[in-house]
Structure formats: C-alpha cells, structure tokens
CSV table of C-alpha atoms in Angstrom, one decimal:
chain,number,residue,atom,x,y,z
A,1,MET,CA,0.0,0.0,0.0
A,2,ASN,CA,1.3,3.5,-0.9
A,3,THR,CA,0.5,6.3,1.4
A,4,GLU,CA,1.3,10.0,0.9
A,5,ASP,CA,0.5,13.2,2.6
A,6,THR,CA,1.2,15.7,-0.1
A,7,PRO,CA,0.3,19.4,-0.1
A,8,THR,CA,-3.4,19.9,-0.7
A,9,THR,CA,-4.3,22.3,-3.5
A,10,PRO,CA,-7.7,23.5,-4.8
A,11,ASP,CA,-8.5,22.8,-8.5
A,12,HIS,CA,-8.4,25.5,-11.1
A,13,PRO,CA,-10.0,24.2,-14.3
A,14,LYS,CA,-8.6,25.6,-17.6
A,15,GLU,CA,-10.0,25.7,-21.1
A,16,ARG,CA,-8.0,23.6,-23.5
A,17,ARG,CA,-6.4,25.2,-26.6
A,18,ARG,CA,-6.3,23.5,-30.0
A,19,ARG,CA,-3.3,21.4,-30.7
A,20,SER,CA,-1.6,20.1,-33.8
A,21,PRO,CA,-2.9,16.8,-35.1
A,22,LEU,CA,0.5,15.1,-34.6
A,23,LEU,CA,0.7,16.3,-31.0
A,24,VAL,CA,-2.9,15.0,-30.4
A,25,ALA,CA,-1.8,11.6,-31.7
A,26,SER,CA,1.2,11.6,-29.5
A,27,MET,CA,-0.9,12.6,-26.5
A,28,ALA,CA,-3.3,9.8,-27.3
A,29,ALA,CA,-0.5,7.3,-27.1
A,30,ALA,CA,0.5,8.6,-23.7
A,31,VAL,CA,-3.1,8.4,-22.6
A,32,LEU,CA,-3.3,4.7,-23.6
A,33,LEU,CA,-0.3,3.9,-21.5
A,34,ALA,CA,-2.0,5.6,-18.6
A,35,GLY,CA,-5.3,3.7,-19.2
A,36,GLY,CA,-7.2,6.7,-20.5
A,37,GLY,CA,-9.3,7.4,-23.5
A,38,ALA,CA,-9.9,10.2,-26.0
A,39,ALA,CA,-9.4,13.8,-25.3
A,40,TYR,CA,-12.3,16.2,-25.9
A,41,TRP,CA,-13.7,19.6,-24.9
A,42,ALA,CA,-17.2,19.2,-23.5
A,43,SER,CA,-19.3,20.8,-20.7
A,44,SER,CA,-21.6,19.0,-18.3
A,45,ALA,CA,-25.3,19.6,-17.6
A,46,SER,CA,-26.3,22.3,-15.1
A,47,SER,CA,-29.9,23.4,-14.9
A,48,ASP,CA,-33.3,21.9,-14.3
A,49,GLU,CA,-35.6,22.7,-17.2
A,50,GLY,CA,-37.6,20.2,-19.2
A,51,SER,CA,-40.1,17.5,-18.4
A,52,GLY,CA,-39.6,15.2,-15.4
A,53,PRO,CA,-39.6,11.5,-15.1
A,54,GLY,CA,-43.0,10.1,-15.7
A,55,SER,CA,-43.9,12.3,-18.6
A,56,ALA,CA,-42.4,9.9,-21.0
A,57,GLY,CA,-44.9,7.2,-20.0
A,58,LYS,CA,-44.3,3.7,-18.6
A,59,ALA,CA,-41.0,3.3,-20.5
A,60,ASP,CA,-39.1,5.9,-18.6
A,61,PRO,CA,-35.3,5.3,-18.9
A,62,PRO,CA,-33.2,5.0,-15.8
A,63,PRO,CA,-31.5,8.1,-14.5
A,64,LEU,CA,-28.3,8.9,-16.4
A,65,ALA,CA,-25.4,9.5,-14.0
A,66,LEU,CA,-23.1,11.9,-15.9
A,67,ASP,CA,-19.9,12.1,-13.9
A,68,GLY,CA,-19.3,15.6,-12.7
A,69,TYR,CA,-22.9,16.7,-12.9
A,70,THR,CA,-24.2,18.0,-9.6
A,71,GLY,CA,-27.5,19.5,-10.6
A,72,GLY,CA,-26.4,23.0,-10.1
A,73,SER,CA,-22.6,23.5,-10.3
A,74,ILE,CA,-20.6,24.4,-13.4
A,75,ALA,CA,-18.0,21.9,-14.6
A,76,ALA,CA,-14.8,22.7,-16.3
A,77,GLY,CA,-15.4,24.1,-19.8
A,78,GLU,CA,-18.8,25.5,-18.9
A,79,PRO,CA,-19.5,29.3,-19.4
A,80,ASN,CA,-18.7,32.2,-17.2
A,81,PRO,CA,-21.5,32.6,-14.6
A,82,GLN,CA,-21.6,36.3,-15.2
A,83,GLY,CA,-23.2,36.3,-18.6
A,84,ALA,CA,-23.9,34.4,-21.8
A,85,LYS,CA,-20.7,33.0,-23.3
A,86,TYR,CA,-22.2,31.7,-26.5
A,87,LYS,CA,-24.7,33.6,-28.8
A,88,ALA,CA,-26.4,32.0,-31.8
A,89,VAL,CA,-26.0,34.2,-35.0
A,90,LYS,CA,-28.0,31.8,-37.1
A,91,GLU,CA,-31.2,29.9,-36.6
A,92,LEU,CA,-30.5,26.6,-34.8
A,93,PRO,CA,-32.3,23.3,-35.6
A,94,GLY,CA,-34.9,21.6,-33.4
A,95,GLY,CA,-33.5,18.1,-33.6
A,96,PRO,CA,-35.2,14.8,-32.6
A,97,SER,CA,-37.4,14.3,-29.5
A,98,SER,CA,-35.3,11.4,-28.2
A,99,ALA,CA,-32.0,9.6,-28.7
A,100,PRO,CA,-30.1,6.6,-27.2
A,101,VAL,CA,-26.9,6.4,-25.2
A,102,TYR,CA,-24.2,4.1,-26.5
A,103,ARG,CA,-21.7,2.3,-24.3
A,104,PRO,CA,-18.9,-0.2,-24.8
A,105,GLN,CA,-19.6,-3.6,-23.3
A,106,GLY,CA,-17.4,-6.4,-22.2
A,107,GLU,CA,-13.7,-6.8,-22.9
A,108,ILE,CA,-11.7,-6.5,-26.1
A,109,GLY,CA,-11.2,-10.0,-27.6
A,110,ARG,CA,-7.9,-11.4,-29.0
A,111,GLU,CA,-9.6,-11.8,-32.4
A,112,SER,CA,-10.4,-8.1,-32.7
A,113,VAL,CA,-6.8,-7.2,-32.0
A,114,GLU,CA,-5.6,-9.7,-34.6
A,115,ARG,CA,-7.8,-8.1,-37.3
A,116,LEU,CA,-6.5,-4.7,-36.5
A,117,ALA,CA,-2.8,-5.9,-36.4
A,118,LYS,CA,-3.3,-7.5,-39.8
A,119,ALA,CA,-4.8,-4.3,-41.3
A,120,LEU,CA,-1.8,-2.4,-39.9
A,121,ASP,CA,0.6,-5.1,-41.1
A,122,VAL,CA,2.1,-5.7,-37.7
A,123,ALA,CA,3.8,-9.1,-37.5
A,124,GLY,CA,3.7,-11.4,-34.6
A,125,LYS,CA,1.3,-13.0,-32.2
A,126,VAL,CA,-1.1,-11.1,-29.9
A,127,ARG,CA,0.4,-11.2,-26.4
A,128,SER,CA,-1.3,-10.4,-23.1
A,129,GLU,CA,0.6,-8.0,-20.9
A,130,GLY,CA,-1.5,-7.2,-17.8
A,131,THR,CA,-4.4,-5.0,-18.8
A,132,THR,CA,-3.1,-4.6,-22.4
A,133,TRP,CA,-2.9,-6.6,-25.6
A,134,LYS,CA,0.3,-6.1,-27.5
A,135,VAL,CA,1.5,-7.1,-31.0
A,136,GLY,CA,5.0,-6.5,-32.3
A,137,GLY,CA,7.8,-4.6,-30.7
A,138,THR,CA,9.7,-7.8,-29.9
A,139,ARG,CA,12.8,-7.6,-32.1
A,140,ASP,CA,14.0,-4.1,-30.9
A,141,ALA,CA,12.5,-0.9,-29.7
A,142,ARG,CA,12.2,0.4,-33.3
A,143,SER,CA,10.0,-2.3,-34.8
A,144,PRO,CA,6.2,-1.8,-35.4
A,145,VAL,CA,4.1,-2.1,-32.3
A,146,LEU,CA,0.3,-2.1,-31.6
A,147,GLN,CA,-1.1,-1.8,-28.0
A,148,VAL,CA,-4.8,-2.2,-27.1
A,149,ASN,CA,-6.4,-1.8,-23.7
A,150,LYS,CA,-8.5,-4.8,-22.9
A,151,THR,CA,-11.3,-3.0,-21.2
A,152,GLY,CA,-13.5,0.1,-21.5
A,153,SER,CA,-13.3,1.8,-24.9
A,154,GLY,CA,-10.4,-0.4,-26.0
A,155,SER,CA,-8.0,2.5,-26.5
A,156,TRP,CA,-5.3,1.6,-29.0
A,157,THR,CA,-2.1,3.1,-30.3
A,158,TYR,CA,0.1,2.0,-33.2
A,159,SER,CA,3.6,3.1,-34.3
A,160,GLN,CA,5.5,1.7,-37.3
A,161,TYR,CA,8.7,2.9,-35.6
A,162,GLY,CA,8.6,1.6,-32.0
A,163,THR,CA,6.8,2.3,-28.8
A,164,PRO,CA,4.1,4.9,-29.2
A,165,GLY,CA,5.0,8.3,-27.8
A,166,GLY,CA,8.8,7.6,-28.0
A,167,THR,CA,11.4,8.6,-30.5
A,168,ASN,CA,12.8,5.1,-31.1
A,169,CYS,CA,13.2,5.2,-34.9
A,170,ALA,CA,16.3,5.4,-37.1
A,171,LEU,CA,17.5,8.9,-37.9
A,172,PRO,CA,18.2,9.7,-41.5
A,173,ALA,CA,21.7,9.3,-42.9
A,174,THR,CA,23.9,12.4,-42.7
A,175,GLU,CA,25.8,13.9,-45.6
A,176,ASN,CA,28.8,11.8,-44.5
A,177,GLY,CA,26.7,8.6,-44.9
A,178,LYS,CA,26.5,8.1,-41.2
A,179,ASP,CA,23.4,7.4,-39.1
A,180,GLY,CA,22.3,10.6,-37.4
A,181,ASP,CA,22.1,9.0,-33.9
A,182,GLN,CA,25.3,7.0,-34.0
A,183,ALA,CA,28.5,8.8,-34.7
A,184,GLY,CA,30.9,6.7,-36.7
A,185,ALA,CA,28.3,4.1,-37.7
A,186,GLY,CA,27.2,3.3,-41.2
A,187,ALA,CA,24.0,4.6,-42.6
A,188,SER,CA,20.9,2.9,-41.1
A,189,SER,CA,19.2,0.3,-43.2
A,190,ARG,CA,15.9,0.9,-41.3
A,191,PRO,CA,13.3,3.4,-42.6
A,192,GLY,CA,13.5,6.8,-40.9
A,193,CYS,CA,10.9,8.4,-38.6
A,194,PRO,CA,7.6,9.5,-40.2
A,195,SER,CA,8.8,13.1,-39.9
A,196,TYR,CA,11.8,12.3,-42.1
A,197,ARG,CA,9.9,10.8,-44.9
A,198,GLY,CA,10.2,13.3,-47.7
A,199,GLY,CA,11.8,16.0,-45.7
A,200,GLY,CA,13.4,17.2,-42.5
A,201,ASP,CA,12.5,16.9,-38.8
A,202,ILE,CA,9.0,18.2,-38.3
A,203,THR,CA,10.0,19.5,-34.9
A,204,THR,CA,12.1,22.1,-36.7
A,205,GLU,CA,10.7,22.3,-40.2
A,206,ASP,CA,6.9,21.7,-39.9
A,207,ASP,CA,5.5,24.7,-41.8
A,208,SER,CA,2.2,22.9,-42.6
A,209,SER,CA,2.9,23.3,-46.3
A,210,GLY,CA,2.4,19.6,-46.9
A,211,LYS,CA,5.5,19.3,-49.1
A,212,ASP,CA,5.9,15.7,-50.3
A,213,ALA,CA,2.8,14.6,-48.4
A,214,VAL,CA,0.3,12.3,-50.2
A,215,SER,CA,-3.0,13.8,-51.4
A,216,PRO,CA,-6.1,13.8,-49.1
A,217,GLU,CA,-7.8,11.2,-51.3
A,218,LYS,CA,-4.7,8.9,-51.4
A,219,ALA,CA,-4.5,9.1,-47.6
A,220,LYS,CA,-8.2,8.2,-47.2
A,221,GLN,CA,-7.6,5.2,-49.4
A,222,ALA,CA,-4.6,4.1,-47.3
A,223,VAL,CA,-6.6,4.1,-44.1
A,224,ARG,CA,-9.7,2.2,-45.4
A,225,PRO,CA,-8.4,-1.3,-44.4
A,226,VAL,CA,-7.8,0.0,-40.8
A,227,LEU,CA,-11.3,1.5,-40.6
A,228,LYS,CA,-12.8,-1.8,-41.8
A,229,ALA,CA,-10.9,-3.7,-39.1
A,230,LEU,CA,-12.3,-1.2,-36.6
A,231,GLY,CA,-15.8,-1.6,-37.9
A,232,GLN,CA,-15.9,2.1,-38.9
A,233,GLU,CA,-16.2,1.9,-42.7
A,234,SER,CA,-19.0,4.6,-42.6
A,235,ALA,CA,-16.9,7.1,-40.5
A,236,ARG,CA,-16.7,10.7,-41.7
A,237,LEU,CA,-13.1,11.4,-42.8
A,238,ASP,CA,-11.1,14.6,-42.6
A,239,ALA,CA,-7.7,14.4,-44.2
A,240,SER,CA,-6.7,18.1,-44.0
A,241,GLY,CA,-4.3,17.6,-41.1
A,242,LEU,CA,-0.6,17.9,-41.9
A,243,SER,CA,2.7,17.6,-40.0
A,244,GLY,CA,5.6,17.9,-42.4
A,245,ALA,CA,5.3,15.1,-44.9
A,246,VAL,CA,2.8,13.2,-42.8
A,247,ARG,CA,-0.9,13.6,-43.5
A,248,ILE,CA,-3.3,13.1,-40.6
A,249,VAL,CA,-6.7,11.4,-41.3
A,250,THR,CA,-9.3,11.9,-38.6
A,251,ALA,CA,-12.2,9.4,-38.7
A,252,ASN,CA,-15.3,10.1,-36.7
A,253,PRO,CA,-17.6,7.1,-36.6
A,254,VAL,CA,-21.4,7.3,-37.3
A,255,LEU,CA,-23.7,5.4,-34.9
A,256,GLY,CA,-27.3,5.0,-35.6
A,257,GLY,CA,-27.1,7.7,-38.3
A,258,LEU,CA,-25.6,10.2,-35.8
A,259,PRO,CA,-22.2,11.8,-36.0
A,260,THR,CA,-19.9,11.3,-33.0
A,261,TYR,CA,-17.4,13.5,-31.2
A,262,GLY,CA,-14.6,12.3,-29.0
A,263,TRP,CA,-14.6,8.7,-30.4
A,264,GLN,CA,-12.4,9.5,-33.4
A,265,SER,CA,-9.4,7.5,-34.8
A,266,ASP,CA,-6.4,9.6,-35.8
A,267,LEU,CA,-4.3,7.9,-38.5
A,268,GLN,CA,-0.9,9.1,-39.8
A,269,VAL,CA,0.0,8.4,-43.4
A,270,GLY,CA,3.6,8.9,-44.6
A,271,SER,CA,4.8,10.3,-47.9
A,272,ASP,CA,4.9,6.8,-49.4
A,273,GLY,CA,1.2,6.2,-48.6
A,274,GLN,CA,1.8,3.8,-45.7
A,275,VAL,CA,0.0,4.2,-42.3
A,276,VAL,CA,2.9,5.0,-39.9
A,277,GLY,CA,1.0,5.7,-36.7
A,278,GLY,CA,-2.4,6.0,-35.2
A,279,SER,CA,-4.7,5.9,-32.2
A,280,GLY,CA,-8.4,5.4,-31.4
A,281,GLN,CA,-11.0,3.1,-29.8
A,282,LEU,CA,-11.5,-0.6,-30.7
A,283,ALA,CA,-14.7,-1.2,-28.8
A,284,ASN,CA,-18.0,-1.1,-30.7
A,285,PRO,CA,-20.4,0.9,-28.5
A,286,VAL,CA,-23.8,-0.9,-27.9
A,287,LYS,CA,-27.1,1.0,-28.1
A,288,GLY,CA,-28.7,1.5,-24.6
A,289,ALA,CA,-31.6,3.4,-23.1
A,290,VAL,CA,-33.4,6.1,-25.1
A,291,TYR,CA,-33.7,9.5,-23.4
A,292,PRO,CA,-35.9,12.6,-24.2
A,293,VAL,CA,-33.7,15.4,-25.5
A,294,LEU,CA,-33.8,19.2,-25.9
A,295,SER,CA,-33.6,21.4,-29.0
A,296,ALA,CA,-30.4,23.2,-29.9
A,297,ASP,CA,-31.7,26.5,-28.6
A,298,LYS,CA,-32.7,25.1,-25.2
A,299,THR,CA,-29.5,23.2,-24.9
A,300,LEU,CA,-27.5,26.4,-25.7
A,301,ALA,CA,-29.5,28.2,-23.0
A,302,ARG,CA,-28.5,25.5,-20.5
A,303,LEU,CA,-24.9,25.9,-21.7
A,304,ASN,CA,-25.1,29.6,-20.9
A,305,ALA,CA,-27.1,29.2,-17.6
A,306,GLY,CA,-25.5,30.3,-14.4
A,307,GLY,CA,-28.0,29.2,-11.8
A,308,GLY,CA,-27.1,27.6,-8.5
A,309,ARG,CA,-23.4,28.4,-8.6
A,310,THR,CA,-22.7,30.1,-5.3
A,311,PRO,CA,-19.7,28.1,-3.9
A,312,ALA,CA,-20.6,25.8,-1.0
A,313,GLY,CA,-20.4,27.4,2.4
A,314,CYS,CA,-20.2,30.9,0.9
A,315,PRO,CA,-22.8,33.3,2.4
A,316,SER,CA,-24.8,35.7,0.3
A,317,VAL,CA,-24.9,39.4,1.2
A,318,PRO,CA,-27.9,40.1,3.3
A,319,PRO,CA,-30.3,42.9,2.0
A,320,GLY,CA,-29.5,46.3,3.4
A,321,LYS,CA,-30.3,50.0,2.8
A,322,ASP,CA,-28.3,50.0,-0.4
A,323,ASP,CA,-29.8,46.7,-1.6
A,324,LYS,CA,-33.6,46.9,-1.4
A,325,GLY,CA,-35.0,43.4,-1.1
A,326,GLY,CA,-31.8,41.9,-2.1
A,327,LYS,CA,-32.1,43.2,-5.7
A,328,GLY,CA,-29.6,46.0,-5.7
A,329,GLY,CA,-27.0,44.1,-7.6
A,330,GLN,CA,-24.5,43.6,-4.8
A,331,ILE,CA,-22.0,40.8,-5.2
A,332,ALA,CA,-21.8,37.9,-2.7
A,333,PRO,CA,-18.3,37.8,-1.0
A,334,CYS,CA,-17.3,34.6,-2.9
A,335,GLU,CA,-18.6,35.6,-6.3
A,336,PRO,CA,-16.4,37.5,-8.9
A,337,SER,CA,-17.6,40.7,-10.3
A,338,PRO,CA,-19.4,40.4,-13.7
A,339,THR,CA,-17.3,41.0,-16.8
A,340,LYS,CA,-19.9,42.8,-18.9
A,341,ALA,CA,-17.4,43.9,-21.5
A,342,GLN,CA,-16.7,40.3,-22.5
A,343,LYS,CA,-18.1,39.5,-25.9
A,344,PRO,CA,-19.8,36.2,-26.4
A,345,ALA,CA,-18.5,33.6,-28.9
A,346,GLU,CA,-20.7,33.3,-32.0
A,347,VAL,CA,-22.5,30.0,-32.6
A,348,THR,CA,-22.7,29.7,-36.4
A,349,GLY,CA,-24.3,26.2,-36.5
A,350,ALA,CA,-25.3,23.1,-34.6
A,351,VAL,CA,-25.5,19.4,-35.4
A,352,PHE,CA,-27.2,16.8,-33.3
A,353,GLY,CA,-25.0,13.8,-32.5
A,354,LEU,CA,-23.3,11.8,-29.8
A,355,ALA,CA,-20.4,13.1,-27.7
A,356,VAL,CA,-18.1,11.2,-25.3
A,357,GLN,CA,-18.9,11.7,-21.6
A,358,TYR,CA,-18.0,9.7,-18.5
A,359,VAL,CA,-21.0,7.8,-17.0
A,360,SER,CA,-20.5,6.0,-13.7
A,361,GLY,CA,-16.8,5.9,-14.3
A,362,GLY,CA,-16.8,4.6,-17.9
A,363,GLN,CA,-16.9,6.2,-21.3
A,364,ALA,CA,-20.3,6.6,-23.1
A,365,LEU,CA,-21.6,8.4,-26.1
A,366,VAL,CA,-24.3,10.7,-24.9
A,367,PRO,CA,-26.9,12.5,-27.1
A,368,SER,CA,-25.5,16.0,-27.5
A,369,TRP,CA,-25.5,19.1,-29.6
A,370,LEU,CA,-22.2,19.8,-31.4
A,371,TYR,CA,-21.9,23.6,-31.8
A,372,THR,CA,-19.7,25.3,-34.3
A,373,VAL,CA,-18.2,28.3,-32.4
A,374,ARG,CA,-16.2,31.3,-33.6
A,375,GLN,CA,-14.4,33.2,-30.9
A,376,PRO,CA,-14.4,37.0,-30.9
A,377,GLY,CA,-11.8,38.3,-33.2
A,378,ALA,CA,-11.0,34.9,-34.7
A,379,GLY,CA,-11.6,36.0,-38.3
A,380,SER,CA,-12.9,33.8,-41.0
A,381,GLY,CA,-10.0,31.4,-41.7
A,382,PRO,CA,-10.1,27.6,-41.6
A,383,ASP,CA,-9.0,27.6,-38.0
A,384,ALA,CA,-11.4,30.3,-36.9
A,385,THR,CA,-14.0,27.9,-35.5
A,386,THR,CA,-14.0,25.2,-32.8
A,387,THR,CA,-16.5,22.5,-31.8
A,388,VAL,CA,-18.2,22.8,-28.3
A,389,THR,CA,-20.4,20.0,-27.2
A,390,HIS,CA,-23.1,19.9,-24.5
A,391,PRO,CA,-25.4,17.0,-23.4
A,392,ALA,CA,-28.9,17.4,-24.8
A,393,VAL,CA,-30.6,14.9,-22.5
A,394,ASP,CA,-33.6,16.3,-20.6
A,395,PRO,CA,-32.0,17.3,-17.2
A,396,LYS,CA,-34.9,15.6,-15.4
A,397,TYR,CA,-33.4,12.3,-16.4
A,398,LEU,CA,-29.9,13.2,-15.1
A,399,ALA,CA,-28.7,11.9,-11.8
A,400,HIS,CA,-26.4,14.0,-9.6
A,401,LYS,CA,-24.2,13.5,-6.6
A,402,ASP,CA,-24.4,15.5,-3.4
A,403,ARG,CA,-21.2,17.4,-3.1
A,404,THR,CA,-21.7,18.2,0.5
A,405,PRO,CA,-18.4,17.0,2.0
A,406,LYS,CA,-18.6,14.1,4.4
A,407,GLY,CA,-15.9,15.9,6.2
A,408,PRO,CA,-14.3,14.8,9.5
A,409,SER,CA,-15.4,16.5,12.7
A,410,GLY,CA,-13.2,15.6,15.6
A,411,LYS,CA,-12.5,12.1,14.3
A,412,PRO,CA,-11.0,10.6,11.1
A,413,GLY,CA,-13.2,10.1,8.2
A,414,ALA,CA,-12.9,8.9,4.6
A,415,MET,CA,-13.7,11.5,1.9
A,416,ALA,CA,-15.8,10.6,-1.2
A,417,LEU,CA,-13.7,11.0,-4.3
A,418,GLU,CA,-15.0,13.0,-7.3
A,419,SER,CA,-12.5,12.1,-10.1
A,420,TYR,CA,-8.9,11.3,-10.8
A,421,ASP,CA,-6.1,11.9,-13.3
A,422,VAL,CA,-2.6,10.5,-13.8
A,423,GLY,CA,0.8,11.7,-14.6
A,424,ASP,CA,4.5,10.6,-14.8
A,425,GLY,CA,3.7,7.8,-17.1
A,426,GLY,CA,0.7,6.6,-15.1
A,427,ARG,CA,2.6,6.3,-11.8
A,428,LYS,CA,1.3,9.5,-10.2
A,429,LEU,CA,-2.4,9.2,-9.2
A,430,THR,CA,-4.1,12.4,-8.3
A,431,VAL,CA,-7.6,12.3,-6.8
A,432,HIS,CA,-10.0,15.2,-6.6
A,433,PHE,CA,-12.5,15.5,-3.7
A,434,TRP,CA,-14.5,18.0,-1.7
A,435,GLY,CA,-13.5,18.8,1.8
A,436,GLY,CA,-13.6,21.4,4.6
A,437,VAL,CA,-11.1,24.2,4.9
A,438,CYS,CA,-10.5,23.3,8.5
A,439,SER,CA,-9.1,19.8,7.8
A,440,VAL,CA,-6.0,18.2,6.5
A,441,TYR,CA,-6.0,15.1,4.3
A,442,SER,CA,-3.8,12.1,3.5
A,443,VAL,CA,-4.2,9.7,0.6
A,444,SER,CA,-3.4,5.9,0.4
A,445,ALA,CA,-3.6,3.4,-2.4
A,446,GLU,CA,-3.8,-0.4,-2.3
A,447,GLU,CA,-2.9,-2.0,-5.7
A,448,SER,CA,-3.9,-5.2,-7.4
A,449,ASP,CA,-3.8,-6.5,-11.0
A,450,THR,CA,-7.2,-5.0,-11.8
A,451,ALA,CA,-7.8,-2.1,-9.5
A,452,VAL,CA,-6.2,0.6,-7.3
A,453,LYS,CA,-8.3,1.0,-4.1
A,454,THR,CA,-7.8,4.6,-3.0
A,455,LYS,CA,-8.8,6.3,0.2
A,456,VAL,CA,-8.5,9.9,1.4
A,457,VAL,CA,-8.8,10.4,5.2
A,458,GLY,CA,-9.2,13.8,6.8
A,459,ARG,CA,-8.6,15.1,10.3
A,460,ASP,CA,-9.2,18.4,11.9
A,461,LYS,CA,-6.3,20.9,11.9
A,462,LYS,CA,-7.2,22.0,15.4
A,463,PRO,CA,-9.5,19.6,17.1
A,464,GLY,CA,-12.0,21.1,19.5
A,465,GLN,CA,-11.8,24.6,18.1
A,466,VAL,CA,-14.7,26.4,16.4
A,467,CYS,CA,-14.2,26.6,12.6
A,468,VAL,CA,-16.5,27.9,9.8
A,469,LYS,CA,-17.8,25.1,7.6
A,470,ILE,CA,-16.7,26.1,4.1
A,471,ALA,CA,-16.1,23.5,1.5
A,472,LYS,CA,-13.8,23.6,-1.5
A,473,GLU,CA,-12.4,21.1,-3.9
A,474,PHE,CA,-9.0,19.6,-3.1
A,475,THR,CA,-6.4,17.3,-4.8
A,476,LYS,CA,-4.1,14.7,-3.3
A,477,THR,CA,-1.4,12.7,-5.1
A,478,VAL,CA,0.0,9.3,-4.4
A,479,THR,CA,2.8,7.4,-6.2
A,480,LEU,CA,1.9,3.9,-7.5
A,481,ARG,CA,4.3,0.9,-7.6
A,482,GLU,CA,3.2,0.3,-11.2
A,483,PRO,CA,1.6,2.5,-13.9
A,484,LEU,CA,-2.2,2.6,-13.6
A,485,ASP,CA,-2.4,1.2,-17.2
A,486,GLY,CA,-6.1,0.7,-17.5
A,487,ARG,CA,-6.8,-0.5,-13.9
A,488,LYS,CA,-9.9,0.9,-12.2
A,489,VAL,CA,-9.6,3.4,-9.4
A,490,ILE,CA,-11.9,2.4,-6.6
A,491,ASP,CA,-13.1,4.7,-3.9
A,492,VAL,CA,-12.8,2.8,-0.6
A,493,SER,CA,-15.4,5.0,1.0
A,494,THR,CA,-18.1,4.0,-1.5
A,495,GLY,CA,-16.8,0.8,-3.2
A,496,GLU,CA,-17.5,2.4,-6.6
A,497,ALA,CA,-15.2,3.2,-9.5
A,498,VAL,CA,-13.9,6.8,-9.7
A,499,PRO,CA,-14.3,8.5,-13.0
A,500,LYS,CA,-11.3,9.8,-14.9
A,501,ARG,CA,-11.2,13.6,-15.2
C-alpha cells in the first residue's frame, strides 16, 4: 500500500487550446499507457428545465449518471457565470425528440486485436501483458508495435517505428553517410521516422505546407483497411491535417445515423502512402436506453445558464439599505464581479450527435449538440471555429451527486472521491474531492492487478476549536508501484469506480 500526505491544492480548471494533429496523436499514445481514453472539450449539464420522469410514460429510462454533474454547479469548460458566453447568430435546428446512449460492453477480444494488427501489417502473435494486448515490438525498440487496452473503450495506439510516444526510430543518414544517432556508424538500413519521410524533422521544419505529403484522397484510401478492421467503414473522414510530410486522417464514426465527437481515430499516413501511426478506440459501442432530448436552442440556453453556482459554504450578502429586497446588484463575498465587456462567442451552426462523456466511471456516447463556435476576433479562416459539445438529455433524467463533504469533525473520516487523473507515465495518481477548509488530508492506495483501491482520510487541523464550515475542492497525489495502465480506481469509502477527469 502506498500512502502519501502531499500538499493539498484546490482545483483551477482551464480551457483547452487546440493542438496540432500530430501532437494530439502523441498525447493519445501517452493516454493509452495511462489507461485513459480520447481527449475532448465538453461541458456538463447544469440546470433543471424540461419534463420530469413520468412524462415519457411507462418506458421511462433509468437516471443517467453523468460524472461531474451536480444538478447546479458548473463543470470545467462551462461558461462564465456572469453572462452568456455563446450567442447564436443563425437559426438553430430543433432536432429529434429522443435519442439513445451508446456504451462499450465487455472486454476486447484477441480476435479483434488480430484483425487490427493484420490491417496495420504488424507481424507477430497477440500477447497479453497485464491489462493490455500487444503485438510486435519484440525484435527491438524500433519495430512496429500495436497496443490495445482490454477494457473500456479499447483504446489503442500504433507506431511503425517503435513504442508509441517515443522517438525510437532510425534517424536519416547524414551527408557523410552516417546514421544521425550513432557517430561513426554506417547509414541505417531501417526506414526513418515518419517526420523524415520526404523531408526534415517536423520539430524544426513543420511549416504545414504539406510538401511531399500524399493527397487527401490517397491518404483516405490508405486508411480504409484499418477502418474496416475497426468496424468504422462509414466514419466521416477529414484528411486536412498535416505535420511535415505526414498527412493526418481523422475518422469520426457514425452510430445509428448520428455523428460522434470524441470517439475518433487519428491515423498518420507517410509520404509513401503507408500508415505509420495512429490511435483510437477498438470497442464497438452498444445501443442503450433512449432519453428525451432538448432542442439546440434550449441546450444552448443551458450551456449559458448560471443558476445555483454560489460556492458551497459561501454566504450571500444580506439585504440592506443599499440593496432593497436583495435586488440592488450587490456581489456575494465569494462571487467574482461580472465582466460585462466580454463579448460572447458566436455559434454559427449546430448538429445533433453523440459526444463522449463519462457515465458511472466509464466512457459513453451521450446525445449532445455539437456547436460550431467562432471566438471573438478569430476572423474567418479555416481555424477560426471550434466545436463545443453539450449534453442534450432532458435534465430531469440526469442523476447527480451530493457534493456536501462528508468531512471529519473531531474524528478521522474517509472522503468521497469525485474524479482522478494520472501523470508521470501513469505512476502519479491524483484524486479530486470536496472537503472542509479546517481539515488536512492524506491519501493511500492499495494496488492489485485489476484495480487501485484509494482512500483519502481527513482530520481536523485544530480539534475542538470552532471553525466555519466552508467546502472547497482539493487534490491529493499518491505514487503507485506500477503505472495505472487501465486498472480501475476504486473509492474505498463507497466501493465504486472513480471517473477519470
């Protein structure tokens, strides 16, 4: 068991900036090794409009437990509480009246990995290594390798030049006929890194010109066998991404006729038309319960809503002479002043689809609106817009957790965990939880082959002394013996899986 009493720090969510396609692919490889899934920008539900359970008749679906949804708080990525962050500049569609949730079920079988390895031309037998399937990478660190998580979404990564996320590939021959990474050695007989195919090192010469890269159509043809092995022949393809001589093909699957967001495969095609790298999900999501959904306009209103966001334990200003009936516009002590000068981002369109969310600790594709958003001053170029997603499920069908801390009061107590993330190659496990400002906390972890049982225990800083009960979100970090690598994080206080942040 690992136990650490690290400094406790409150969370400060940040909006994510857009990254280059090759960087996204490299990050996906690192996420796989840490047991994670796809990266995406999405906000969680927050208000309470819509029809309640019972209005849909006898076939009411079960409550949908979106991780991070509290029925009133604003999650990371949601709008500023002081005003609308998104404004529709075009008429938005109404959409369907209901839609299903899709989730992966069961484990990834050896046969599925064999099909993908064959499509990628990775030689060797499928090997089981803990929570991961692995093919290739046995001769040396530079040979092709495919890795697939056995559970959840079946996150996979592939590299034609060694372990995903590394730089284990032969450097190009120098002008003196010597291998760039071995002084005095002869020119390497191995093919160079993808970045060297048709040019220099993308880390220094990537000007997005696409010099020597294959055409978008040729790249799409090159990835067809891989998409067939993934069961994603009908995926919507975008081959506009470039990193030096490497063209990036992004494939977004279509489920039940609906586009998806966050379940994409990113495939790298070299200048010779070969797939030289990639990442994605191998699991085939299964259709689940059908939920009533809101229109694009109503969902956008929920995205912009700011109700119920006074921090826990933060008192409001009582009405006074300068605030008749509490309507004089005073700011509560814990609330920031409104930023009225901030211009809202423009919503130029919306498409109904399925976006990745975490539900009860696992990934699921949830009915959502996918908004095309242009930030103020972004211009009209190809990179001027981004996609923002928000769940469209009627909020009356969303379950939420009580964030009131189960904090200690004079005696030790285990804290309920909200979420976790990992770092340092999966060895640093950071848990997020709500607690009282008058307590200090320690974290411990008990590891097994399939799970990491984690517990945060709090104790009063000054037992017996009076202290105001104000809650805030904390983080604690513990070092694991082995990388998390797809194992579940279990909250000892509840016995349930903790969702990944």
